[in-house]
Amino acid sequence: MSEKNERLINLAIALISAKRPISKEQIFRSIEGYSGNQEAKDRMFERDKEALKSLGIDITIAPIDRLFDDEVGYQITEKDYAVSFGELSAKEIGFLTVAAKIWEDTSLAESAKEIIRRLHSLGVAAEIELAPTYLKPSVLTEILEAIHLDSCVSFSYTDEENANQTRRLAPFAISSNQGLWYVHGKDLDLNSLRTFRLDRFASSVEKIDLRIHKPKDFQIPSFMEYKITAKIKIRRDLANSLRSKAIEVIHGDDWDTATIEFPSTDTALFEILWHGDNVAIIEPIELRNSLVQRLDEVIKDHV
C-alpha cells in the first residue's frame, strides 16, 4: 500500500471514529505522513480532503467548542459517507458483502485499533465498533470455493456441548445474520440438510473426493422463524452496534435500558458477550441464566 493511500485510510478512520470534531493539529500528530512545515501539511490535508470527496466521502467542518466558534474541527459523520449503489441484484449484493467481510477480517481492523489508540493518547474521545468475528478468513473462502466447484468438504466442528466432531458436508450456500456467518448444505453422514456456524469451525476445510450438485429447489432456511426479545442495560455512550438495533431506548445517568429483538438465543448471547461488562441482561431470566452458564463453562475450561 502506498504512503498516500495508507494516510487516506488512517485519516478516514480517525474522522469517522471521532465523537466530536478534531483539530488539524490533532490530526497531524495522530496520523503518520503529514510532514514538513505547517504550510506543507495544510496542503497535504487539503489534497486528502479532495481525494476522500472524490470517493464519495465528505468531511464536516464544525466548531470544536459549541460555545465558541473561533477554532474549527473536522469529522466524518454517517451522512458524509452514505453511498447509493443503485439497483443491485441479490448475487451482486452477496459478492459485495463477502468482499467487505474479508477486507474487514484482514488489514482494516488493526489499522482502526491503532488510530483509536493514538486518538485516546491525545485525549480525544473516539470509538469505532468492529464487527465481532472469530472465524478465520480462510474458512469463508474455502467454503465459497467448495460451493463454486460443487465439492464436498470435511472439517472439525464445535457443537452445542462444546465437543469437537468431524463433519462431512456438501455445501450449497452461505448466509450472514446479525454478524454471524452460516453455511447450509447436506450433511453426508446424517443424509439431511443442516446449517453450520462458521465461527464454530475448529479446523481448516478439507475437500473430499466427491461432488454433489445443489438441488434446484434448495432454499436457505429462514432465520426469522424464532425471535427473542431482551431488555438489557448498556453503559452510556457505548455498544452502539446494539443500540442501533433497539426497539426502544430509555436513557439514564450512567446506564441506558434498551429493548432489542434477536433472531435466536445464541445470537443474543454472542452479541451481548462481545461487549463485556458494558452490557447487562435484565430480562428474560432464561437468557440471563444461559449467559451465566456460558461464562461458567468458559471459567471451567480455563481453570
C-alpha positions as YAML, in Angstrom:
chain: A
units: angstrom
residues:
- id: 1
  name: MET
  ca: [0.00, 0.00, 0.00]
- id: 2
  name: SER
  ca: [1.38, 3.44, -0.92]
- id: 3
  name: GLU
  ca: [2.10, 6.03, 1.78]
- id: 4
  name: LYS
  ca: [-0.66, 8.28, 0.43]
- id: 5
  name: ASN
  ca: [-3.31, 5.55, 0.41]
- id: 6
  name: GLU
  ca: [-2.35, 4.46, 3.93]
- id: 7
  name: ARG
  ca: [-2.60, 8.08, 5.10]
- id: 8
  name: LEU
  ca: [-6.05, 8.43, 3.47]
- id: 9
  name: ILE
  ca: [-7.33, 5.28, 5.17]
- id: 10
  name: ASN
  ca: [-5.96, 6.39, 8.53]
- id: 11
  name: LEU
  ca: [-7.49, 9.85, 8.07]
- id: 12
  name: ALA
  ca: [-10.90, 8.37, 7.24]
- id: 13
  name: ILE
  ca: [-10.78, 6.01, 10.24]
- id: 14
  name: ALA
  ca: [-9.77, 8.83, 12.57]
- id: 15
  name: LEU
  ca: [-12.52, 11.21, 11.42]
- id: 16
  name: ILE
  ca: [-15.24, 8.52, 11.37]
- id: 17
  name: SER
  ca: [-14.34, 7.29, 14.85]
- id: 18
  name: ALA
  ca: [-14.11, 10.77, 16.45]
- id: 19
  name: LYS
  ca: [-17.13, 11.57, 18.62]
- id: 20
  name: ARG
  ca: [-16.62, 15.29, 18.06]
- id: 21
  name: PRO
  ca: [-14.77, 17.47, 15.54]
- id: 22
  name: ILE
  ca: [-10.98, 17.31, 15.99]
- id: 23
  name: SER
  ca: [-8.43, 19.96, 15.08]
- id: 24
  name: LYS
  ca: [-5.83, 19.85, 12.32]
- id: 25
  name: GLU
  ca: [-3.06, 19.70, 14.91]
- id: 26
  name: GLN
  ca: [-4.60, 16.62, 16.49]
- id: 27
  name: ILE
  ca: [-4.87, 15.03, 13.04]
- id: 28
  name: PHE
  ca: [-1.26, 15.85, 12.16]
- id: 29
  name: ARG
  ca: [0.00, 14.43, 15.47]
- id: 30
  name: SER
  ca: [-2.02, 11.21, 15.36]
- id: 31
  name: ILE
  ca: [-1.63, 10.27, 11.67]
- id: 32
  name: GLU
  ca: [1.71, 9.44, 10.10]
- id: 33
  name: GLY
  ca: [2.57, 11.00, 6.76]
- id: 34
  name: TYR
  ca: [1.90, 14.68, 7.42]
- id: 35
  name: SER
  ca: [5.41, 16.15, 7.33]
- id: 36
  name: GLY
  ca: [7.20, 19.43, 6.61]
- id: 37
  name: ASN
  ca: [6.26, 22.89, 7.77]
- id: 38
  name: GLN
  ca: [2.71, 23.99, 8.61]
- id: 39
  name: GLU
  ca: [2.01, 25.17, 5.05]
- id: 40
  name: ALA
  ca: [3.14, 21.85, 3.57]
- id: 41
  name: LYS
  ca: [0.98, 19.85, 5.99]
- id: 42
  name: ASP
  ca: [-2.00, 22.09, 5.26]
- id: 43
  name: ARG
  ca: [-1.61, 21.50, 1.51]
- id: 44
  name: MET
  ca: [-1.41, 17.71, 2.03]
- id: 45
  name: PHE
  ca: [-4.53, 17.83, 4.18]
- id: 46
  name: GLU
  ca: [-6.48, 19.80, 1.55]
- id: 47
  name: ARG
  ca: [-5.44, 17.28, -1.15]
- id: 48
  name: ASP
  ca: [-6.51, 14.41, 1.10]
- id: 49
  name: LYS
  ca: [-9.90, 16.04, 1.68]
- id: 50
  name: GLU
  ca: [-10.39, 16.31, -2.09]
- id: 51
  name: ALA
  ca: [-9.30, 12.68, -2.56]
- id: 52
  name: LEU
  ca: [-11.85, 11.47, 0.01]
- id: 53
  name: LYS
  ca: [-14.53, 13.65, -1.60]
- id: 54
  name: SER
  ca: [-13.81, 12.01, -4.98]
- id: 55
  name: LEU
  ca: [-14.56, 8.67, -3.28]
- id: 56
  name: GLY
  ca: [-17.92, 9.99, -2.08]
- id: 57
  name: ILE
  ca: [-16.80, 10.84, 1.47]
- id: 58
  name: ASP
  ca: [-17.31, 14.42, 2.63]
- id: 59
  name: ILE
  ca: [-15.75, 15.96, 5.74]
- id: 60
  name: THR
  ca: [-17.90, 18.02, 8.07]
- id: 61
  name: ILE
  ca: [-16.29, 21.24, 9.35]
- id: 62
  name: ALA
  ca: [-17.70, 22.49, 12.64]
- id: 63
  name: PRO
  ca: [-16.58, 24.40, 15.75]
- id: 64
  name: ILE
  ca: [-14.65, 22.25, 18.23]
- id: 65
  name: ASP
  ca: [-16.42, 24.02, 21.11]
- id: 66
  name: ARG
  ca: [-20.13, 24.66, 20.54]
- id: 67
  name: LEU
  ca: [-19.99, 27.77, 22.71]
- id: 68
  name: PHE
  ca: [-17.08, 29.31, 20.81]
- id: 69
  name: ASP
  ca: [-16.59, 29.20, 17.04]
- id: 70
  name: ASP
  ca: [-13.02, 30.53, 17.00]
- id: 71
  name: GLU
  ca: [-11.46, 27.09, 16.24]
- id: 72
  name: VAL
  ca: [-12.92, 24.65, 13.75]
- id: 73
  name: GLY
  ca: [-12.51, 20.88, 13.71]
- id: 74
  name: TYR
  ca: [-13.09, 18.04, 11.26]
- id: 75
  name: GLN
  ca: [-15.25, 14.95, 11.45]
- id: 76
  name: ILE
  ca: [-16.88, 12.40, 9.13]
- id: 77
  name: THR
  ca: [-20.47, 11.70, 10.11]
- id: 78
  name: GLU
  ca: [-22.72, 8.92, 8.83]
- id: 79
  name: LYS
  ca: [-24.41, 11.24, 6.34]
- id: 80
  name: ASP
  ca: [-20.99, 12.17, 4.93]
- id: 81
  name: TYR
  ca: [-20.26, 8.69, 3.65]
- id: 82
  name: ALA
  ca: [-23.73, 7.39, 2.80]
- id: 83
  name: VAL
  ca: [-23.44, 5.81, -0.63]
- id: 84
  name: SER
  ca: [-26.19, 4.78, -3.04]
- id: 85
  name: PHE
  ca: [-25.31, 1.77, -5.20]
- id: 86
  name: GLY
  ca: [-28.50, 1.94, -7.24]
- id: 87
  name: GLU
  ca: [-30.26, -1.29, -8.15]
- id: 88
  name: LEU
  ca: [-28.16, -4.37, -7.30]
- id: 89
  name: SER
  ca: [-29.05, -8.00, -7.84]
- id: 90
  name: ALA
  ca: [-29.01, -10.47, -4.95]
- id: 91
  name: LYS
  ca: [-25.80, -12.00, -6.34]
- id: 92
  name: GLU
  ca: [-24.08, -8.60, -6.59]
- id: 93
  name: ILE
  ca: [-25.07, -7.74, -3.01]
- id: 94
  name: GLY
  ca: [-23.71, -11.12, -1.90]
- id: 95
  name: PHE
  ca: [-20.35, -10.50, -3.58]
- id: 96
  name: LEU
  ca: [-20.08, -7.03, -2.02]
- id: 97
  name: THR
  ca: [-20.89, -8.44, 1.42]
- id: 98
  name: VAL
  ca: [-18.30, -11.20, 1.17]
- id: 99
  name: ALA
  ca: [-15.64, -8.80, -0.13]
- id: 100
  name: ALA
  ca: [-16.30, -6.31, 2.67]
- id: 101
  name: LYS
  ca: [-16.17, -9.02, 5.34]
- id: 102
  name: ILE
  ca: [-12.89, -10.48, 4.08]
- id: 103
  name: TRP
  ca: [-11.34, -6.98, 3.96]
- id: 104
  name: GLU
  ca: [-12.51, -6.28, 7.48]
- id: 105
  name: ASP
  ca: [-11.00, -9.54, 8.74]
- id: 106
  name: THR
  ca: [-7.55, -8.67, 7.39]
- id: 107
  name: SER
  ca: [-5.88, -5.26, 7.48]
- id: 108
  name: LEU
  ca: [-8.56, -2.69, 8.31]
- id: 109
  name: ALA
  ca: [-9.30, -3.90, 11.83]
- id: 110
  name: GLU
  ca: [-5.73, -3.41, 13.07]
- id: 111
  name: SER
  ca: [-5.45, 0.00, 11.38]
- id: 112
  name: ALA
  ca: [-8.64, 1.12, 13.10]
- id: 113
  name: LYS
  ca: [-7.45, -0.06, 16.51]
- id: 114
  name: GLU
  ca: [-4.12, 1.74, 16.09]
- id: 115
  name: ILE
  ca: [-5.83, 5.03, 15.16]
- id: 116
  name: ILE
  ca: [-8.14, 4.74, 18.18]
- id: 117
  name: ARG
  ca: [-5.14, 4.21, 20.45]
- id: 118
  name: ARG
  ca: [-3.43, 7.31, 19.05]
- id: 119
  name: LEU
  ca: [-6.53, 9.48, 19.42]
- id: 120
  name: HIS
  ca: [-7.00, 8.33, 23.01]
- id: 121
  name: SER
  ca: [-3.36, 9.17, 23.75]
- id: 122
  name: LEU
  ca: [-4.12, 12.75, 22.63]
- id: 123
  name: GLY
  ca: [-7.16, 12.92, 24.89]
- id: 124
  name: VAL
  ca: [-9.65, 12.70, 22.01]
- id: 125
  name: ALA
  ca: [-12.79, 10.67, 22.79]
- id: 126
  name: ALA
  ca: [-13.12, 8.15, 19.97]
- id: 127
  name: GLU
  ca: [-14.93, 4.90, 19.41]
- id: 128
  name: ILE
  ca: [-15.29, 2.54, 16.47]
- id: 129
  name: GLU
  ca: [-17.01, -0.80, 16.83]
- id: 130
  name: LEU
  ca: [-15.55, -3.52, 14.67]
- id: 131
  name: ALA
  ca: [-17.96, -6.31, 13.82]
- id: 132
  name: PRO
  ca: [-17.40, -9.29, 16.12]
- id: 133
  name: THR
  ca: [-15.87, -12.15, 14.20]
- id: 134
  name: TYR
  ca: [-13.91, -15.16, 15.39]
- id: 135
  name: LEU
  ca: [-13.66, -17.17, 12.20]
- id: 136
  name: LYS
  ca: [-10.51, -17.34, 10.12]
- id: 137
  name: PRO
  ca: [-10.93, -15.61, 6.74]
- id: 138
  name: SER
  ca: [-9.61, -18.82, 5.10]
- id: 139
  name: VAL
  ca: [-12.67, -20.79, 6.31]
- id: 140
  name: LEU
  ca: [-15.02, -18.45, 4.46]
- id: 141
  name: THR
  ca: [-13.00, -18.52, 1.23]
- id: 142
  name: GLU
  ca: [-12.59, -22.32, 1.38]
- id: 143
  name: ILE
  ca: [-16.35, -22.80, 1.74]
- id: 144
  name: LEU
  ca: [-17.03, -20.37, -1.12]
- id: 145
  name: GLU
  ca: [-14.63, -22.27, -3.37]
- id: 146
  name: ALA
  ca: [-16.25, -25.60, -2.47]
- id: 147
  name: ILE
  ca: [-19.70, -24.21, -3.31]
- id: 148
  name: HIS
  ca: [-18.41, -22.92, -6.65]
- id: 149
  name: LEU
  ca: [-16.89, -26.33, -7.54]
- id: 150
  name: ASP
  ca: [-19.78, -28.43, -6.11]
- id: 151
  name: SER
  ca: [-17.14, -30.07, -3.89]
- id: 152
  name: CYS
  ca: [-17.84, -31.83, -0.60]
- id: 153
  name: VAL
  ca: [-15.78, -30.92, 2.45]
- id: 154
  name: SER
  ca: [-14.85, -32.16, 5.90]
- id: 155
  name: PHE
  ca: [-14.00, -30.11, 8.99]
- id: 156
  name: SER
  ca: [-13.84, -30.24, 12.77]
- id: 157
  name: TYR
  ca: [-16.89, -28.57, 14.31]
- id: 158
  name: THR
  ca: [-17.59, -27.47, 17.89]
- id: 159
  name: ASP
  ca: [-21.15, -28.46, 18.81]
- id: 160
  name: GLU
  ca: [-23.53, -27.07, 21.46]
- id: 161
  name: GLU
  ca: [-21.91, -29.33, 24.09]
- id: 162
  name: ASN
  ca: [-18.53, -27.73, 23.35]
- id: 163
  name: ALA
  ca: [-17.23, -31.01, 21.86]
- id: 164
  name: ASN
  ca: [-15.39, -31.24, 18.53]
- id: 165
  name: GLN
  ca: [-16.66, -33.62, 15.88]
- id: 166
  name: THR
  ca: [-15.58, -34.30, 12.30]
- id: 167
  name: ARG
  ca: [-18.40, -33.36, 9.93]
- id: 168
  name: ARG
  ca: [-18.75, -34.05, 6.21]
- id: 169
  name: LEU
  ca: [-20.84, -31.66, 4.16]
- id: 170
  name: ALA
  ca: [-21.95, -30.87, 0.63]
- id: 171
  name: PRO
  ca: [-22.15, -27.05, 0.94]
- id: 172
  name: PHE
  ca: [-24.90, -25.37, -1.10]
- id: 173
  name: ALA
  ca: [-24.96, -21.74, 0.11]
- id: 174
  name: ILE
  ca: [-23.67, -19.29, 2.71]
- id: 175
  name: SER
  ca: [-25.51, -16.51, 4.51]
- id: 176
  name: SER
  ca: [-24.91, -13.98, 7.26]
- id: 177
  name: ASN
  ca: [-27.20, -12.78, 10.01]
- id: 178
  name: GLN
  ca: [-26.60, -10.47, 12.99]
- id: 179
  name: GLY
  ca: [-22.83, -10.55, 12.50]
- id: 180
  name: LEU
  ca: [-22.58, -14.35, 12.15]
- id: 181
  name: TRP
  ca: [-21.80, -16.45, 9.05]
- id: 182
  name: TYR
  ca: [-23.54, -19.73, 8.22]
- id: 183
  name: VAL
  ca: [-23.09, -22.49, 5.62]
- id: 184
  name: HIS
  ca: [-26.09, -24.54, 4.51]
- id: 185
  name: GLY
  ca: [-25.89, -27.91, 2.82]
- id: 186
  name: LYS
  ca: [-26.33, -31.68, 3.01]
- id: 187
  name: ASP
  ca: [-24.73, -33.49, 5.94]
- id: 188
  name: LEU
  ca: [-23.27, -36.61, 4.30]
- id: 189
  name: ASP
  ca: [-23.38, -38.71, 7.48]
- id: 190
  name: LEU
  ca: [-26.90, -37.74, 8.56]
- id: 191
  name: ASN
  ca: [-28.17, -37.61, 4.95]
- id: 192
  name: SER
  ca: [-30.18, -34.45, 5.65]
- id: 193
  name: LEU
  ca: [-29.94, -30.67, 5.27]
- id: 194
  name: ARG
  ca: [-28.03, -28.92, 8.03]
- id: 195
  name: THR
  ca: [-26.80, -25.41, 8.88]
- id: 196
  name: PHE
  ca: [-23.39, -24.76, 10.49]
- id: 197
  name: ARG
  ca: [-21.98, -21.57, 12.02]
- id: 198
  name: LEU
  ca: [-18.57, -20.74, 10.55]
- id: 199
  name: ASP
  ca: [-17.25, -19.34, 13.83]
- id: 200
  name: ARG
  ca: [-17.69, -22.84, 15.32]
- id: 201
  name: PHE
  ca: [-15.29, -24.39, 12.79]
- id: 202
  name: ALA
  ca: [-12.36, -25.78, 14.82]
- id: 203
  name: SER
  ca: [-10.14, -26.56, 11.82]
- id: 204
  name: SER
  ca: [-9.49, -25.62, 8.24]
- id: 205
  name: VAL
  ca: [-11.71, -27.03, 5.50]
- id: 206
  name: GLU
  ca: [-10.56, -30.16, 3.63]
- id: 207
  name: LYS
  ca: [-12.00, -31.16, 0.24]
- id: 208
  name: ILE
  ca: [-13.46, -34.65, -0.18]
- id: 209
  name: ASP
  ca: [-13.23, -36.53, -3.47]
- id: 210
  name: LEU
  ca: [-16.98, -36.30, -4.00]
- id: 211
  name: ARG
  ca: [-19.16, -33.84, -5.90]
- id: 212
  name: ILE
  ca: [-22.86, -33.20, -5.24]
- id: 213
  name: HIS
  ca: [-24.82, -30.59, -7.19]
- id: 214
  name: LYS
  ca: [-27.09, -28.21, -5.30]
- id: 215
  name: PRO
  ca: [-30.79, -29.18, -5.73]
- id: 216
  name: LYS
  ca: [-32.71, -26.75, -7.94]
- id: 217
  name: ASP
  ca: [-35.39, -26.27, -5.27]
- id: 218
  name: PHE
  ca: [-32.89, -25.58, -2.46]
- id: 219
  name: GLN
  ca: [-33.69, -22.53, -0.31]
- id: 220
  name: ILE
  ca: [-31.67, -21.01, 2.51]
- id: 221
  name: PRO
  ca: [-33.53, -21.61, 5.81]
- id: 222
  name: SER
  ca: [-35.19, -18.56, 7.34]
- id: 223
  name: PHE
  ca: [-33.54, -17.14, 10.46]
- id: 224
  name: MET
  ca: [-36.62, -15.20, 11.45]
- id: 225
  name: GLU
  ca: [-38.89, -18.09, 12.46]
- id: 226
  name: TYR
  ca: [-37.78, -17.72, 16.08]
- id: 227
  name: LYS
  ca: [-37.11, -14.47, 17.91]
- id: 228
  name: ILE
  ca: [-36.22, -13.48, 21.44]
- id: 229
  name: THR
  ca: [-36.90, -10.03, 22.89]
- id: 230
  name: ALA
  ca: [-34.45, -8.93, 25.57]
- id: 231
  name: LYS
  ca: [-34.25, -5.93, 27.85]
- id: 232
  name: ILE
  ca: [-30.64, -5.02, 28.56]
- id: 233
  name: LYS
  ca: [-28.65, -2.30, 30.31]
- id: 234
  name: ILE
  ca: [-26.00, -0.55, 28.20]
- id: 235
  name: ARG
  ca: [-23.32, 1.67, 29.65]
- id: 236
  name: ARG
  ca: [-23.76, 5.26, 28.50]
- id: 237
  name: ASP
  ca: [-22.27, 6.14, 25.06]
- id: 238
  name: LEU
  ca: [-21.02, 2.57, 24.43]
- id: 239
  name: ALA
  ca: [-22.12, -0.52, 22.43]
- id: 240
  name: ASN
  ca: [-23.56, 1.50, 19.56]
- id: 241
  name: SER
  ca: [-23.98, -1.59, 17.37]
- id: 242
  name: LEU
  ca: [-26.52, -2.88, 19.91]
- id: 243
  name: ARG
  ca: [-28.21, 0.49, 20.31]
- id: 244
  name: SER
  ca: [-28.81, 0.68, 16.55]
- id: 245
  name: LYS
  ca: [-30.97, -2.48, 16.76]
- id: 246
  name: ALA
  ca: [-33.05, -1.36, 19.71]
- id: 247
  name: ILE
  ca: [-36.83, -1.12, 19.50]
- id: 248
  name: GLU
  ca: [-36.77, 1.30, 22.44]
- id: 249
  name: VAL
  ca: [-34.03, 3.01, 24.48]
- id: 250
  name: ILE
  ca: [-34.66, 4.64, 27.88]
- id: 251
  name: HIS
  ca: [-31.81, 6.95, 28.83]
- id: 252
  name: GLY
  ca: [-30.37, 7.07, 32.35]
- id: 253
  name: ASP
  ca: [-27.45, 8.77, 34.08]
- id: 254
  name: ASP
  ca: [-24.79, 6.07, 33.70]
- id: 255
  name: TRP
  ca: [-26.77, 3.28, 32.03]
- id: 256
  name: ASP
  ca: [-29.42, 3.18, 29.31]
- id: 257
  name: THR
  ca: [-32.08, 0.48, 29.08]
- id: 258
  name: ALA
  ca: [-32.65, -0.97, 25.59]
- id: 259
  name: THR
  ca: [-35.22, -3.40, 24.28]
- id: 260
  name: ILE
  ca: [-33.78, -5.46, 21.42]
- id: 261
  name: GLU
  ca: [-35.20, -8.27, 19.32]
- id: 262
  name: PHE
  ca: [-32.69, -11.04, 18.49]
- id: 263
  name: PRO
  ca: [-33.26, -13.88, 16.00]
- id: 264
  name: SER
  ca: [-32.08, -16.53, 18.48]
- id: 265
  name: THR
  ca: [-30.69, -17.09, 21.97]
- id: 266
  name: ASP
  ca: [-27.27, -17.93, 20.51]
- id: 267
  name: THR
  ca: [-27.15, -14.64, 18.61]
- id: 268
  name: ALA
  ca: [-28.25, -12.66, 21.67]
- id: 269
  name: LEU
  ca: [-25.55, -14.23, 23.86]
- id: 270
  name: PHE
  ca: [-22.88, -13.78, 21.18]
- id: 271
  name: GLU
  ca: [-23.56, -10.07, 20.74]
- id: 272
  name: ILE
  ca: [-24.01, -9.33, 24.45]
- id: 273
  name: LEU
  ca: [-20.84, -11.19, 25.46]
- id: 274
  name: TRP
  ca: [-18.89, -9.27, 22.81]
- id: 275
  name: HIS
  ca: [-19.42, -6.03, 24.74]
- id: 276
  name: GLY
  ca: [-18.22, -7.46, 28.06]
- id: 277
  name: ASP
  ca: [-19.19, -5.61, 31.23]
- id: 278
  name: ASN
  ca: [-20.60, -2.67, 29.26]
- id: 279
  name: VAL
  ca: [-23.85, -4.65, 28.81]
- id: 280
  name: ALA
  ca: [-26.02, -6.50, 31.36]
- id: 281
  name: ILE
  ca: [-29.18, -8.55, 30.81]
- id: 282
  name: ILE
  ca: [-32.30, -7.50, 32.71]
- id: 283
  name: GLU
  ca: [-34.78, -9.97, 31.17]
- id: 284
  name: PRO
  ca: [-35.81, -12.59, 30.24]
- id: 285
  name: ILE
  ca: [-34.41, -14.51, 33.18]
- id: 286
  name: GLU
  ca: [-33.80, -17.55, 30.95]
- id: 287
  name: LEU
  ca: [-31.38, -15.52, 28.85]
- id: 288
  name: ARG
  ca: [-29.55, -14.33, 32.00]
- id: 289
  name: ASN
  ca: [-29.25, -17.93, 33.19]
- id: 290
  name: SER
  ca: [-27.90, -19.02, 29.81]
- id: 291
  name: LEU
  ca: [-25.31, -16.25, 29.96]
- id: 292
  name: VAL
  ca: [-24.19, -17.32, 33.45]
- id: 293
  name: GLN
  ca: [-23.96, -20.94, 32.26]
- id: 294
  name: ARG
  ca: [-21.80, -19.94, 29.27]
- id: 295
  name: LEU
  ca: [-19.46, -17.92, 31.49]
- id: 296
  name: ASP
  ca: [-19.20, -20.83, 33.97]
- id: 297
  name: GLU
  ca: [-18.21, -23.14, 31.10]
- id: 298
  name: VAL
  ca: [-15.52, -20.72, 29.97]
- id: 299
  name: ILE
  ca: [-14.14, -20.50, 33.52]
- id: 300
  name: LYS
  ca: [-14.08, -24.29, 33.89]
- id: 301
  name: ASP
  ca: [-12.25, -24.66, 30.55]
- id: 302
  name: HIS
  ca: [-9.51, -22.29, 31.72]
- id: 303
  name: VAL
  ca: [-9.04, -23.47, 35.30]
...
